[in-house]
Short mmCIF file of C-alpha atoms in Angstrom, two decimals:
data_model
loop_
_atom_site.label_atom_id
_atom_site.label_comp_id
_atom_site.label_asym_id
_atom_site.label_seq_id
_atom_site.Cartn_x
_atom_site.Cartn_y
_atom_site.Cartn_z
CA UNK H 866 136.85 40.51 111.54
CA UNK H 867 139.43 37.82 112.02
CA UNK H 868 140.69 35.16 109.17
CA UNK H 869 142.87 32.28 110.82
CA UNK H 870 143.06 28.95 110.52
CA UNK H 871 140.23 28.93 108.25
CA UNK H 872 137.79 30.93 110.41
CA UNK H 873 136.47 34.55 110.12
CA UNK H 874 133.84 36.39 112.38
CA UNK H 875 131.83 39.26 110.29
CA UNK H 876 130.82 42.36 112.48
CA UNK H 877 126.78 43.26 113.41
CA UNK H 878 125.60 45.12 110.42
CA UNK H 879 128.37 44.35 107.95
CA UNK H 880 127.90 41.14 105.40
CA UNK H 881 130.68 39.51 104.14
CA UNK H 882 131.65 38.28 100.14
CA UNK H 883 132.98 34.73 100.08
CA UNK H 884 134.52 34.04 96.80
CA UNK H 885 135.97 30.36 95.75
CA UNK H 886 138.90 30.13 93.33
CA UNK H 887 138.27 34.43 92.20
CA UNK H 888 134.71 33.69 91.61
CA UNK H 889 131.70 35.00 94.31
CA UNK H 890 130.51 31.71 96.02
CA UNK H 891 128.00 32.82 99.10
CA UNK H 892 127.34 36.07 101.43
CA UNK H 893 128.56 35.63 104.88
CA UNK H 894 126.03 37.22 107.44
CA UNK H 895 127.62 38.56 110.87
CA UNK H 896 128.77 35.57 113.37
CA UNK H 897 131.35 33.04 112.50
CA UNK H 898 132.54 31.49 109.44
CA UNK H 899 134.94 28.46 108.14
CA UNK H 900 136.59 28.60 105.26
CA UNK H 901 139.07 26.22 103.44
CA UNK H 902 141.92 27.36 101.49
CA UNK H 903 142.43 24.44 100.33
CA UNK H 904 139.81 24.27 98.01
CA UNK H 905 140.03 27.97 97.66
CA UNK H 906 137.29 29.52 99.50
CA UNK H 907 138.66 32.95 100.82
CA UNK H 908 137.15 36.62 102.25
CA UNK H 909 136.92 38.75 99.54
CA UNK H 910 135.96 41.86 101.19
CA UNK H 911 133.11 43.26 103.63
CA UNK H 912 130.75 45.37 103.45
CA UNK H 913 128.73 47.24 106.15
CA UNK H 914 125.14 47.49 106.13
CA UNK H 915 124.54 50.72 108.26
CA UNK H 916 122.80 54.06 107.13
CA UNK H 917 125.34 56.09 105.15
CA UNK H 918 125.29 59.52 104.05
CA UNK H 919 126.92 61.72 100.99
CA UNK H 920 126.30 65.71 101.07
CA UNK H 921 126.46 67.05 97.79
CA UNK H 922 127.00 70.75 96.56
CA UNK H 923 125.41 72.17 93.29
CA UNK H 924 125.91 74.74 91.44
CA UNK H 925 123.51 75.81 89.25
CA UNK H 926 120.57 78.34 87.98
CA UNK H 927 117.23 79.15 88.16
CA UNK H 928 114.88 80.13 85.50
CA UNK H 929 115.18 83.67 85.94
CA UNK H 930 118.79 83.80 85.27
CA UNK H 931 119.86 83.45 89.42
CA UNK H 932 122.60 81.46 90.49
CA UNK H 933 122.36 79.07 93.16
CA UNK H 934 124.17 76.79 95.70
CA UNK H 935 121.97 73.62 96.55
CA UNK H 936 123.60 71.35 99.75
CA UNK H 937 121.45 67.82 99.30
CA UNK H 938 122.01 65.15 101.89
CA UNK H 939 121.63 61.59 100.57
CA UNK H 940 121.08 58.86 102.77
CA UNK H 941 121.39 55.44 101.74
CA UNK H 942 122.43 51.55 102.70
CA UNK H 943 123.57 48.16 100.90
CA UNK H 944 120.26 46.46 100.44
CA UNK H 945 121.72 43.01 102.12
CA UNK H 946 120.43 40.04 99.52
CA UNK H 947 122.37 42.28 97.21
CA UNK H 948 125.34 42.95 98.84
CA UNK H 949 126.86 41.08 95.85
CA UNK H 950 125.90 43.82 93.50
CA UNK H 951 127.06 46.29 95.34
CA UNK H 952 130.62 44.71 96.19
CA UNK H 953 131.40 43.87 92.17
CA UNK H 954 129.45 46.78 90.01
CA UNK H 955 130.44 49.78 91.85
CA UNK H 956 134.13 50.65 92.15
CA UNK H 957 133.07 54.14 94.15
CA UNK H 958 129.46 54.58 94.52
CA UNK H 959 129.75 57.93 96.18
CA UNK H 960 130.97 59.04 93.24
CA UNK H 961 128.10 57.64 90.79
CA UNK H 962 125.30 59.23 93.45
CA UNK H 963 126.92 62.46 93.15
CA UNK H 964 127.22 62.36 89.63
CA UNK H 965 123.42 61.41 88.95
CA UNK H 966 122.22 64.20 91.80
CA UNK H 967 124.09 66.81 89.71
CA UNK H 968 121.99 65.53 86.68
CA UNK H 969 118.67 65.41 88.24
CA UNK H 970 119.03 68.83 90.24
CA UNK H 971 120.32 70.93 86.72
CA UNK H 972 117.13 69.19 84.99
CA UNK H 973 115.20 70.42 87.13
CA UNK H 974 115.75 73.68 88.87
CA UNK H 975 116.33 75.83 85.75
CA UNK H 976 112.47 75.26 85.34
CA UNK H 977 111.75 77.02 88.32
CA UNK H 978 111.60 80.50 89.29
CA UNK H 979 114.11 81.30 92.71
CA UNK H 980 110.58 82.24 94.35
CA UNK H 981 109.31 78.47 93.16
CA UNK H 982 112.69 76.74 94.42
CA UNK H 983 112.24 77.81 97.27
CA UNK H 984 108.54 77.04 97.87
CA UNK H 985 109.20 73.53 95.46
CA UNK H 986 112.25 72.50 97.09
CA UNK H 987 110.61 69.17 98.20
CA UNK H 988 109.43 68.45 94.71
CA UNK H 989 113.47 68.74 93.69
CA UNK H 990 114.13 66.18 96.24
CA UNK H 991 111.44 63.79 95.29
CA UNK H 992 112.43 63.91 91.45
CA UNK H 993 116.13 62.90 92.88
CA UNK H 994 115.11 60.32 95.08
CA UNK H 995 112.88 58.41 92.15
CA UNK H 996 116.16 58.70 89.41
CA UNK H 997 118.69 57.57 92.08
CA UNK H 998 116.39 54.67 93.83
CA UNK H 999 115.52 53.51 89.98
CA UNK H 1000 119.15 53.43 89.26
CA UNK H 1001 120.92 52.50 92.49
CA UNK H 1002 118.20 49.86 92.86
CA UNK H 1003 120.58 47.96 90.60
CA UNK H 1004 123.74 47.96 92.22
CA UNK H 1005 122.04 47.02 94.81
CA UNK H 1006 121.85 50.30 97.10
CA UNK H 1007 119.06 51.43 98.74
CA UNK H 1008 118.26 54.84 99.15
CA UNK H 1009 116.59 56.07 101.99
CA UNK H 1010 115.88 60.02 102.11
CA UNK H 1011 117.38 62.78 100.32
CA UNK H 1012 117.03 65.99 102.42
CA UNK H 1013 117.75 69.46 100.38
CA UNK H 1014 119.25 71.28 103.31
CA UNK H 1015 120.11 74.52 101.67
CA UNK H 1016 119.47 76.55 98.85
CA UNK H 1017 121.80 79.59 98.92
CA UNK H 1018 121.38 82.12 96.39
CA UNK H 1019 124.27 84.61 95.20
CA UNK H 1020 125.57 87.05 97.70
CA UNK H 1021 124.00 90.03 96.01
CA UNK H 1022 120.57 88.62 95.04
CA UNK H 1023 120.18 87.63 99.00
CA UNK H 1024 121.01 91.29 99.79
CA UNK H 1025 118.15 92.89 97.05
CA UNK H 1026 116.36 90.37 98.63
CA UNK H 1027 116.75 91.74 101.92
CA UNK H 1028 116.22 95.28 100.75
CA UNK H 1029 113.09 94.65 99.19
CA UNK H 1030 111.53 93.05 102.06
CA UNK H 1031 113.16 95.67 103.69
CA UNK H 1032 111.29 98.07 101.92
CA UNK H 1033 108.48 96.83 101.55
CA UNK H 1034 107.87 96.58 105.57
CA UNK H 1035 109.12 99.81 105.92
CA UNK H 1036 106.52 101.07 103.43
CA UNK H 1037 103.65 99.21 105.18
CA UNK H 1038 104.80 100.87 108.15
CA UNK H 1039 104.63 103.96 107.00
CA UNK H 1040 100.97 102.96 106.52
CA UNK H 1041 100.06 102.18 109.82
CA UNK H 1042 101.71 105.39 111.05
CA UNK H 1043 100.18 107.12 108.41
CA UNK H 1044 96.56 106.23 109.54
CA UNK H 1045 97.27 106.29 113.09
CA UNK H 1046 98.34 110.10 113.22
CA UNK H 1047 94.94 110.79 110.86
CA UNK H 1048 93.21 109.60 113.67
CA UNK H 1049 94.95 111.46 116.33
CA UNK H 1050 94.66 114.49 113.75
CA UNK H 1051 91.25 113.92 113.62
CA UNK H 1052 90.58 113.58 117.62
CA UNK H 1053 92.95 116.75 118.13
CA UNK H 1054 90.80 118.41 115.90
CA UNK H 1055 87.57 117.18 117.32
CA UNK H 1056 88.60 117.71 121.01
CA UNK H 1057 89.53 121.46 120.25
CA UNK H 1058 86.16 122.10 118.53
CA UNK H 1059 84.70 120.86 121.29
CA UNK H 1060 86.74 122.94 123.63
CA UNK H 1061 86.44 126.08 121.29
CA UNK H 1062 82.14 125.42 121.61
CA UNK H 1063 82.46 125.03 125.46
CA UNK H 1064 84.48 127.66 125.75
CA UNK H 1065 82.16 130.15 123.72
CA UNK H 1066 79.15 128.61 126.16
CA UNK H 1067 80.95 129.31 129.14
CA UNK H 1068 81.49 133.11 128.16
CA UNK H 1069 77.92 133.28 126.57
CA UNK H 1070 76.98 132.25 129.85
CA UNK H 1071 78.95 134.43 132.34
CA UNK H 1072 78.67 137.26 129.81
CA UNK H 1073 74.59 137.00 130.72
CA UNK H 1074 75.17 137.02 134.40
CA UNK H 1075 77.30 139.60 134.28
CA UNK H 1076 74.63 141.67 132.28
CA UNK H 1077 71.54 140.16 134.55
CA UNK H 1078 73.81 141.16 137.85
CA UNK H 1079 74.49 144.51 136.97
CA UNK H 1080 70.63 145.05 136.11
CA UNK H 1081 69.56 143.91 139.48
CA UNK H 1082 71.93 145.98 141.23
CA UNK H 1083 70.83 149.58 138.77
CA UNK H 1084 67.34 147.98 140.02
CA UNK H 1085 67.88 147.55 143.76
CA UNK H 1086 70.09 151.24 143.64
CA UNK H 1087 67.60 153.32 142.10
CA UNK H 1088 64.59 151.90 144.19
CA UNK H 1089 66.91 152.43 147.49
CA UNK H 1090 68.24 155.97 146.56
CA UNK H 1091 65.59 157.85 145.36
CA UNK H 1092 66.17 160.39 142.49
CA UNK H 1093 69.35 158.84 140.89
CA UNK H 1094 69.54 157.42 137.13
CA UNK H 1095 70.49 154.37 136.05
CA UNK H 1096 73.53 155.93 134.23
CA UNK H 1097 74.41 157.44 137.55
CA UNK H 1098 74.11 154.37 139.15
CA UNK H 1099 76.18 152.84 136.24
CA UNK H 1100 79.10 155.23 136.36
CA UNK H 1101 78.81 154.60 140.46
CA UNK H 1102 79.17 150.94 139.97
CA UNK H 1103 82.16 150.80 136.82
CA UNK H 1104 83.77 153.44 138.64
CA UNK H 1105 84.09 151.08 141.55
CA UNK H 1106 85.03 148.06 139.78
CA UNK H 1107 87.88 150.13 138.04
CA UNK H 1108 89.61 151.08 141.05
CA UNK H 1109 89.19 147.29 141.99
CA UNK H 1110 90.66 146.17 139.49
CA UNK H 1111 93.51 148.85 139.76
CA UNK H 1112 93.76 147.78 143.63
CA UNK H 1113 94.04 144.08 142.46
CA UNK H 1114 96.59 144.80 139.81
CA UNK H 1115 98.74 146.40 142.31
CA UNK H 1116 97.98 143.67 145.09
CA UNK H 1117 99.80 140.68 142.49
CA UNK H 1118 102.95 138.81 143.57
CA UNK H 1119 103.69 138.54 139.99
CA UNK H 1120 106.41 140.93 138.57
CA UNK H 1121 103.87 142.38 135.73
CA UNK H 1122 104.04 146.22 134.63
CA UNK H 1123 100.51 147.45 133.20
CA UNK H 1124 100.03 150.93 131.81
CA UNK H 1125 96.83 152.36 131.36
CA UNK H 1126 95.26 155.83 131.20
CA UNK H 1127 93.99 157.01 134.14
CA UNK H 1128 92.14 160.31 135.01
CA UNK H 1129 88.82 161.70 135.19
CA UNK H 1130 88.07 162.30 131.83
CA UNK H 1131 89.45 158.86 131.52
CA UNK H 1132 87.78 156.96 133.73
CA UNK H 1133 84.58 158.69 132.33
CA UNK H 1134 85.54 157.22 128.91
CA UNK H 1135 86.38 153.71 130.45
CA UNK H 1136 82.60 154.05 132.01
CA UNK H 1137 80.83 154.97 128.77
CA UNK H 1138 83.00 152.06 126.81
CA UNK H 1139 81.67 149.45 129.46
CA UNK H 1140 78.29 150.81 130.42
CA UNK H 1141 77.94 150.74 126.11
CA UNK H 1142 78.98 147.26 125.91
CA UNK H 1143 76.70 145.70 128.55
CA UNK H 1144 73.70 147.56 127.42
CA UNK H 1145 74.60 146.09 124.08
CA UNK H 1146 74.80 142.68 125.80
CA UNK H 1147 71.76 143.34 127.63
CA UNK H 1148 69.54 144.15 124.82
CA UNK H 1149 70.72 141.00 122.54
CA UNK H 1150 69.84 139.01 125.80
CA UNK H 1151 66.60 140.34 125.74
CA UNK H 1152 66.10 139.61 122.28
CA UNK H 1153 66.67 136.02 122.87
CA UNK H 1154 64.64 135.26 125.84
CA UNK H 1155 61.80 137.20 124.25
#
């Protein structure tokens, strides 16, 4: 801006207040203007036109008794026709938009819930937007967007906050732990009944060959050596199988000590005890094919 010899030049986006004797004559739009002192015309002041902001910091407390910190950005302009207004009305309009945002905002918010401010928050700026553009309006200002940046609670309400969310993940966690090791209970137990009724097959099973084995071989003995019993041939075959297993015992890499009676009278009892139990086995298998 330059004012010599009767001529100013107004910036791009900046309007100018011409005044004549004290009194507002015309707006001066950006480009170059004359003006003659002599009859009093003179640059009173200028304005600029471009997109201002003011952030503003409330205090203030929601309906259940919280205490809050709201950070609203206002955004606003010199409508230009009215640049007039603005220039002669307002001696600090930052001043007169904070002061009506501080109204609106502690109108509104103790209505609400913390929950609701947070979920309404828009709402809060809408309600400020209408009450400042209604009364800006006529000083001519324009204002273009009010953005509610921030609401930040009290330091100790964010942290039960926190803890409550906290806990309440933490509890549906437990939960989903909860069912999943039901269900691995629950397959554990299934696979082991399983196991436990293959198991009992298996020796069911080898148990009956056992029994059928030793049959055939009484059998085959008795019609190959004629004369002999099958308890003779019994006592022949456990006999056997008990020095064996004696044989095998003694035969193991592993370090294992086993004591167990041995003698004749001993090895007579081992017989009866086996040749008892297989006859036992035998008969029951009888039973159930017949």
């Amino acid at each position: 801006m330059g004012n010599s010899f009767g001529c100013i030049c107004i910036d791009q986006a900046s309007v100018g207040i011409i005044e004549r004797w004290g009194r507002f004559e015309r707006l001066a739009e950006p480009g170059l203007h004359f003006v003659n002192p002599f009859i009093g015309q003179c640059l009173a002041g200028v304005l600029s036109t471009r997109l201002s902001y003011i952030d503003v910091r409330i205090e203030t407390k929601t309906k259940d008794n919280v205490f809050v910190q709201i950070l609203c950005s206002i955004q606003y302009r010199i409508v230009r026709v009215n640049a007039d207004d603005a220039f002669y009305e307002l001696q600090n309009p930052k001043e007169q938009i904070q002061a009506y945002v501080f109204d609106v905002v502690r109108a509104h918010v103790p209505r609400m819930s913390l929950d609701e401010l947070f979920e309404q928050k828009d709402d809060v700026g809408k309600a400020v937007l209408d009450e400042l553009e209604k009364v800006m309006g006529a000083y001519g200002y324009n204002i273009e967007q009010i953005l509610m940046v921030d609401i930040i609670p009290d330091a100790s309400v964010r942290r039960a906050m926190n803890e409550i969310n906290a806990a309440q993940r933490l509890q549906l966690a437990s939960v989903y732990k909860g069912e999943a090791d039901k269900v691995l209970q629950v397959k554990k137990a299934e696979a082991e009944a399983e196991a436990k009724y293959l198991g009992g097959v298996g020796v069911a099973r080898q148990r009956q060959a056992i029994t059928q084995g030793l049959r055939e071989n009484v059998l085959d003995f008795s019609h190959t050596v004629p004369g002999t019993s099958a308890r003779e041939v019994m006592d022949l075959i456990m006999i056997t199988q008990y020095f064996d297993t004696i044989k095998d015992l003694g035969n193991s890499s592993k370090n294992t000590t086993v004591f167990i009676p041995h003698g004749p009278g001993h090895v007579r009892d081992i017989s009866d005890q086996i040749r008892n139990g297989l006859l036992e086995a035998a008969s029951v298998t009888d039973v159930n094919i017949g």
